[in-house]
mmCIF file of C-alpha atoms in Angstrom:
data_model
loop_
_atom_site.group_PDB
_atom_site.id
_atom_site.type_symbol
_atom_site.label_atom_id
_atom_site.label_comp_id
_atom_site.label_asym_id
_atom_site.label_seq_id
_atom_site.Cartn_x
_atom_site.Cartn_y
_atom_site.Cartn_z
ATOM 1 C CA GLU A 1309 0.690 7.335 18.262
ATOM 2 C CA VAL A 1310 4.064 7.790 15.635
ATOM 3 C CA GLN A 1311 6.583 6.155 15.524
ATOM 4 C CA LEU A 1312 10.325 6.278 14.136
ATOM 5 C CA VAL A 1313 12.535 3.990 13.917
ATOM 6 C CA GLU A 1314 15.874 4.876 12.402
ATOM 7 C CA SER A 1315 18.043 1.813 11.469
ATOM 8 C CA GLY A 1316 21.568 1.515 9.018
ATOM 9 C CA GLY A 1317 23.947 3.531 10.961
ATOM 10 C CA GLY A 1318 27.601 2.614 11.848
ATOM 11 C CA LEU A 1319 31.128 2.830 10.955
ATOM 12 C CA VAL A 1320 32.318 3.341 7.775
ATOM 13 C CA GLN A 1321 35.286 4.762 5.788
ATOM 14 C CA PRO A 1322 36.058 8.241 4.039
ATOM 15 C CA GLY A 1323 34.553 7.823 1.083
ATOM 16 C CA GLY A 1324 32.160 4.874 1.375
ATOM 17 C CA SER A 1325 28.664 4.420 1.337
ATOM 18 C CA LEU A 1326 25.851 3.680 3.641
ATOM 19 C CA ARG A 1327 21.694 3.630 3.912
ATOM 20 C CA LEU A 1328 20.054 4.744 6.275
ATOM 21 C CA SER A 1329 16.336 3.232 6.779
ATOM 22 C CA CYS A 1330 13.442 4.777 9.348
ATOM 23 C CA ALA A 1331 10.860 2.315 9.692
ATOM 24 C CA ALA A 1332 7.337 5.110 10.601
ATOM 25 C CA SER A 1333 3.960 3.826 12.481
ATOM 26 C CA GLY A 1334 1.258 5.663 13.814
ATOM 27 C CA PHE A 1335 0.334 8.233 10.791
ATOM 28 C CA THR A 1336 -0.150 7.895 7.303
ATOM 29 C CA PHE A 1337 3.020 8.019 5.333
ATOM 30 C CA SER A 1338 2.212 8.850 1.998
ATOM 31 C CA ASP A 1339 -0.111 11.627 2.910
ATOM 32 C CA HIS A 1340 3.506 13.296 5.116
ATOM 33 C CA TYR A 1341 6.572 15.232 4.028
ATOM 34 C CA MET A 1342 9.548 13.038 6.148
ATOM 35 C CA ASP A 1343 12.560 15.331 6.726
ATOM 36 C CA TRP A 1344 16.456 13.475 7.534
ATOM 37 C CA VAL A 1345 18.338 15.832 10.239
ATOM 38 C CA ARG A 1346 22.111 14.980 11.916
ATOM 39 C CA GLN A 1347 23.749 16.241 14.944
ATOM 40 C CA ALA A 1348 27.238 16.309 14.808
ATOM 41 C CA PRO A 1349 28.561 14.950 18.936
ATOM 42 C CA GLY A 1350 28.360 18.086 20.680
ATOM 43 C CA LYS A 1351 26.837 20.520 17.691
ATOM 44 C CA GLY A 1352 23.090 21.587 17.031
ATOM 45 C CA LEU A 1353 20.543 20.695 14.411
ATOM 46 C CA GLU A 1354 21.720 20.522 10.883
ATOM 47 C CA TRP A 1355 18.892 20.022 7.794
ATOM 48 C CA VAL A 1356 19.932 17.212 5.377
ATOM 49 C CA GLY A 1357 17.283 17.051 3.479
ATOM 50 C CA ARG A 1358 13.933 16.133 3.068
ATOM 51 C CA SER A 1359 10.776 14.195 1.006
ATOM 52 C CA LYS A 1360 8.197 15.399 0.081
ATOM 53 C CA ASN A 1361 4.023 13.710 0.345
ATOM 54 C CA LYS A 1362 2.649 11.755 -2.536
ATOM 55 C CA ALA A 1363 0.072 14.890 -3.670
ATOM 56 C CA LYS A 1364 3.550 16.910 -4.018
ATOM 57 C CA SER A 1365 5.378 13.535 -5.868
ATOM 58 C CA HIS A 1366 7.722 12.270 -3.440
ATOM 59 C CA THR A 1367 9.754 15.873 -4.953
ATOM 60 C CA THR A 1368 13.312 16.055 -2.405
ATOM 61 C CA GLU A 1369 14.916 18.837 -1.690
ATOM 62 C CA TYR A 1370 18.484 18.604 -0.063
ATOM 63 C CA ALA A 1371 21.294 21.157 1.840
ATOM 64 C CA ALA A 1372 24.090 22.175 0.139
ATOM 65 C CA SER A 1373 26.602 20.443 1.943
ATOM 66 C CA VAL A 1374 25.327 16.887 0.915
ATOM 67 C CA LYS A 1375 23.506 18.017 -2.392
ATOM 68 C CA GLY A 1376 25.032 15.208 -4.947
ATOM 69 C CA ARG A 1377 25.986 12.589 -2.509
ATOM 70 C CA PHE A 1378 22.834 12.369 -0.474
ATOM 71 C CA ALA A 1379 19.940 10.177 -1.712
ATOM 72 C CA ILE A 1380 16.055 10.669 -0.122
ATOM 73 C CA SER A 1381 13.939 8.222 -1.148
ATOM 74 C CA ARG A 1382 10.588 6.305 0.199
ATOM 75 C CA ASP A 1383 8.598 3.644 -0.080
ATOM 76 C CA ASP A 1384 5.131 4.312 0.895
ATOM 77 C CA SER A 1385 3.820 1.226 0.659
ATOM 78 C CA LYS A 1386 6.715 -0.218 3.933
ATOM 79 C CA SER A 1387 5.545 3.720 5.173
ATOM 80 C CA SER A 1388 9.121 3.442 5.827
ATOM 81 C CA LEU A 1389 12.184 6.542 4.500
ATOM 82 C CA TYR A 1390 15.803 5.696 3.105
ATOM 83 C CA LEU A 1391 18.730 7.733 2.755
ATOM 84 C CA GLN A 1392 21.943 6.398 1.302
ATOM 85 C CA MET A 1393 24.695 7.762 1.719
ATOM 86 C CA ASN A 1394 27.569 8.414 -0.579
ATOM 87 C CA SER A 1395 31.459 9.730 -1.051
ATOM 88 C CA LEU A 1396 31.444 9.684 2.665
ATOM 89 C CA LYS A 1397 33.263 12.763 5.455
ATOM 90 C CA THR A 1398 34.749 12.086 8.593
ATOM 91 C CA GLU A 1399 32.426 16.060 9.521
ATOM 92 C CA ASP A 1400 29.530 13.398 7.725
ATOM 93 C CA THR A 1401 29.514 12.051 10.890
ATOM 94 C CA ALA A 1402 26.314 12.358 13.210
ATOM 95 C CA VAL A 1403 23.588 10.927 14.934
ATOM 96 C CA TYR A 1404 20.596 11.162 12.036
ATOM 97 C CA TYR A 1405 17.262 11.574 12.704
ATOM 98 C CA CYS A 1406 14.226 10.452 10.727
ATOM 99 C CA ALA A 1407 11.565 13.686 11.348
ATOM 100 C CA SER A 1408 7.830 13.575 9.718
ATOM 101 C CA SER A 1409 6.179 16.581 9.351
ATOM 102 C CA TRP A 1410 3.073 17.843 12.140
ATOM 103 C CA SER A 1411 -0.113 17.526 9.934
ATOM 104 C CA VAL A 1412 -0.712 17.382 6.119
ATOM 105 C CA SER A 1413 -1.045 20.176 6.091
ATOM 106 C CA TYR A 1414 1.770 22.309 8.413
ATOM 107 C CA TYR A 1415 5.346 21.059 6.955
ATOM 108 C CA ALA A 1416 7.592 22.120 10.147
ATOM 109 C CA ILE A 1417 8.556 19.362 11.823
ATOM 110 C CA GLY A 1418 6.383 17.448 14.368
ATOM 111 C CA TYR A 1419 8.045 14.188 15.437
ATOM 112 C CA TRP A 1420 11.562 12.824 15.409
ATOM 113 C CA GLY A 1421 12.843 9.007 15.487
ATOM 114 C CA GLN A 1422 15.597 8.548 18.393
ATOM 115 C CA GLY A 1423 18.424 8.227 16.005
ATOM 116 C CA THR A 1424 21.154 6.604 14.757
ATOM 117 C CA LEU A 1425 24.651 7.779 14.614
ATOM 118 C CA VAL A 1426 26.691 7.233 12.356
ATOM 119 C CA THR A 1427 30.780 7.760 12.387
ATOM 120 C CA VAL A 1428 33.226 8.488 9.405
ATOM 121 C CA SER A 1429 36.371 7.283 10.174
ATOM 122 C CA SER A 1430 39.578 5.079 9.007
ATOM 123 C CA GLN B 1295 27.758 29.293 11.651
ATOM 124 C CA SER B 1296 24.466 28.967 11.479
ATOM 125 C CA VAL B 1297 21.215 31.123 9.324
ATOM 126 C CA LEU B 1298 19.139 31.772 12.679
ATOM 127 C CA THR B 1299 20.849 33.188 15.784
ATOM 128 C CA GLN B 1300 20.196 32.404 19.372
ATOM 129 C CA PRO B 1301 22.279 32.986 22.277
ATOM 130 C CA PRO B 1302 24.229 30.522 23.521
ATOM 131 C CA SER B 1303 23.292 29.921 26.985
ATOM 132 C CA ALA B 1304 21.244 31.181 28.661
ATOM 133 C CA SER B 1305 19.707 31.174 32.623
ATOM 134 C CA GLY B 1306 18.088 30.816 35.178
ATOM 135 C CA THR B 1307 16.748 30.630 38.721
ATOM 136 C CA PRO B 1308 12.901 28.027 39.768
ATOM 137 C CA GLY B 1309 10.498 29.694 39.147
ATOM 138 C CA GLN B 1310 11.920 32.388 37.044
ATOM 139 C CA ARG B 1311 11.008 33.707 33.787
ATOM 140 C CA VAL B 1312 13.432 33.457 31.553
ATOM 141 C CA THR B 1313 13.057 34.413 26.795
ATOM 142 C CA ILE B 1314 15.147 33.043 24.133
ATOM 143 C CA SER B 1315 15.836 34.939 20.421
ATOM 144 C CA CYS B 1316 15.936 33.805 17.392
ATOM 145 C CA SER B 1317 17.147 36.687 14.568
ATOM 146 C CA GLY B 1318 16.764 35.426 10.856
ATOM 147 C CA SER B 1319 15.850 37.468 8.044
ATOM 148 C CA SER B 1320 12.987 38.600 5.565
ATOM 149 C CA SER B 1321 13.424 34.888 3.934
ATOM 150 C CA ASN B 1322 13.111 32.911 6.906
ATOM 151 C CA ILE B 1323 11.351 34.118 9.545
ATOM 152 C CA GLY B 1324 9.905 36.944 8.174
ATOM 153 C CA SER B 1325 8.620 35.019 5.813
ATOM 154 C CA SER B 1326 7.306 31.676 7.473
ATOM 155 C CA THR B 1327 6.446 30.772 10.881
ATOM 156 C CA VAL B 1328 8.416 29.703 13.905
ATOM 157 C CA ASN B 1329 9.655 26.493 14.882
ATOM 158 C CA TRP B 1330 10.701 25.580 18.477
ATOM 159 C CA TYR B 1331 12.085 22.294 19.544
ATOM 160 C CA GLN B 1332 13.391 20.844 23.149
ATOM 161 C CA GLN B 1333 16.453 18.611 23.394
ATOM 162 C CA LEU B 1334 16.417 16.714 26.856
ATOM 163 C CA PRO B 1335 20.331 15.942 27.055
ATOM 164 C CA GLY B 1336 21.024 12.195 25.826
ATOM 165 C CA THR B 1337 17.593 12.584 23.908
ATOM 166 C CA ALA B 1338 16.133 13.049 20.123
ATOM 167 C CA PRO B 1339 14.411 16.839 20.184
ATOM 168 C CA LYS B 1340 10.071 17.964 20.110
ATOM 169 C CA LEU B 1341 8.356 19.712 19.420
ATOM 170 C CA LEU B 1342 7.812 22.630 21.489
ATOM 171 C CA ILE B 1343 6.180 25.441 19.690
ATOM 172 C CA TYR B 1344 4.759 25.305 16.127
ATOM 173 C CA ASN B 1345 3.116 28.360 13.803
ATOM 174 C CA ASN B 1346 5.306 30.573 15.693
ATOM 175 C CA ASP B 1347 2.605 30.512 19.370
ATOM 176 C CA GLN B 1348 1.195 27.264 19.343
ATOM 177 C CA ARG B 1349 1.871 24.348 21.914
ATOM 178 C CA PRO B 1350 0.837 20.475 21.288
ATOM 179 C CA SER B 1351 -1.588 18.543 23.794
ATOM 180 C CA GLY B 1352 0.969 17.837 26.808
ATOM 181 C CA VAL B 1353 3.657 20.591 25.961
ATOM 182 C CA PRO B 1354 2.770 23.160 29.211
ATOM 183 C CA ASP B 1355 1.236 26.169 29.038
ATOM 184 C CA ARG B 1356 4.402 27.521 30.591
ATOM 185 C CA PHE B 1357 5.795 27.766 27.201
ATOM 186 C CA SER B 1358 4.466 30.237 25.116
ATOM 187 C CA GLY B 1359 5.591 31.696 21.298
ATOM 188 C CA SER B 1360 5.893 35.103 19.695
ATOM 189 C CA LYS B 1361 7.047 36.593 16.191
ATOM 190 C CA SER B 1362 7.355 40.193 15.062
ATOM 191 C CA GLY B 1363 9.119 40.861 11.305
ATOM 192 C CA THR B 1364 12.158 39.246 11.084
ATOM 193 C CA SER B 1365 12.771 37.447 15.190
ATOM 194 C CA ALA B 1366 10.905 35.100 17.022
ATOM 195 C CA SER B 1367 10.883 34.391 20.642
ATOM 196 C CA LEU B 1368 10.981 31.843 23.586
ATOM 197 C CA ALA B 1369 8.695 32.816 26.706
ATOM 198 C CA ILE B 1370 9.398 30.407 29.508
ATOM 199 C CA SER B 1371 7.838 30.652 32.738
ATOM 200 C CA GLY B 1372 7.721 28.961 36.335
ATOM 201 C CA LEU B 1373 11.569 28.210 35.627
ATOM 202 C CA GLN B 1374 11.815 24.630 36.659
ATOM 203 C CA SER B 1375 14.461 21.839 36.942
ATOM 204 C CA GLU B 1376 12.872 20.110 34.413
ATOM 205 C CA ASP B 1377 13.636 23.227 31.349
ATOM 206 C CA GLU B 1378 16.855 22.802 32.393
ATOM 207 C CA ALA B 1379 18.085 21.544 28.209
ATOM 208 C CA ASP B 1380 19.152 22.744 24.901
ATOM 209 C CA TYR B 1381 16.033 25.085 22.571
ATOM 210 C CA TYR B 1382 16.149 25.278 18.476
ATOM 211 C CA CYS B 1383 14.253 27.717 16.437
ATOM 212 C CA ALA B 1384 14.076 26.786 13.290
ATOM 213 C CA ALA B 1385 12.051 27.734 9.660
ATOM 214 C CA TRP B 1386 11.960 26.980 6.036
ATOM 215 C CA ASP B 1387 13.806 29.772 4.039
ATOM 216 C CA ASP B 1388 12.608 30.905 1.034
ATOM 217 C CA SER B 1389 15.540 31.686 -0.375
ATOM 218 C CA LEU B 1390 17.520 29.190 0.137
ATOM 219 C CA ASN B 1391 15.169 26.789 0.298
ATOM 220 C CA VAL B 1392 16.145 24.677 3.009
ATOM 221 C CA ARG B 1393 15.009 24.153 6.321
ATOM 222 C CA VAL B 1394 17.083 26.388 8.715
ATOM 223 C CA PHE B 1395 17.526 25.667 12.332
ATOM 224 C CA GLY B 1396 19.559 28.623 14.937
ATOM 225 C CA GLY B 1397 22.407 27.040 16.620
ATOM 226 C CA GLY B 1398 20.822 26.293 19.475
ATOM 227 C CA THR B 1399 21.194 27.974 23.433
ATOM 228 C CA LYS B 1400 21.931 25.692 26.674
ATOM 229 C CA LEU B 1401 19.735 26.813 28.924
ATOM 230 C CA THR B 1402 20.475 25.933 32.717
ATOM 231 C CA VAL B 1403 18.579 26.201 35.454
ATOM 232 C CA LEU B 1404 20.380 27.832 38.215
#
C-alpha cells in the first residue's frame, strides 16, 4: 500500500524559511516522479513542482510562482522527498501535499499524502 | 485564474447523471492526457480517472472520463450522496512546462 506522510509544516514569518519532508513507503521510490501540490484555504489545487525519477537524474521543475524561492530534493536511500521554502510570502499559506506518480511509466499524480499546513504570518 | 477551465459548481439529485467539463488548449489537453481527482470535504484529493478515461481499481464504474480535442469531461451516473465533493481536472502543459489544474467544481447532491 502506498503511503506518503508529510511533516514540517507550521507558522513562519514573512521572509522566513521552512523545510517540508515527505516519507514514502509501499513502492520503489527511486522509480517514481514526485510532486508537491498546495491548496490555499478555501481555494483550489496549485502545482508547486516536481522531481523526476532516478532514471531522469532527479531533474526538477517548478511553477512560476515559486521558482527561485523553493527547491525540491529527494533522498532515494531514505524514500524521502523534501521541499525547501525560502523568502516565504503570506500568499504561500496553504496545505502542502506530497504526491507520487501513478506508475513508473505514467507520470500523472496518482497518490497523495494527507498534507501539512504552512501558515505565513507575522 | 486557472489554465484549465471548469464550472465552479454542479448539482444533481440522487440517481441522476451529471457531467463536469474541463476546457484547455492545444498545449495542455490538446497534447496531453487528462486526469480527474475527487476531493471529499476535509480530505486529500484522490485519483478518480487517469489517461483520459481509465479508472483505478476501486473506483466505481459510475465514474467515466472522456476527451475530445482541447476539452475533457467527467461523467457521474447514478449520483449518490457520497459523491458530494470537489472535482479537479489536470494535465501537463507542454508550453509552460508545468502541471496545470482546473479551478475545481463543487458537486452538490440535492
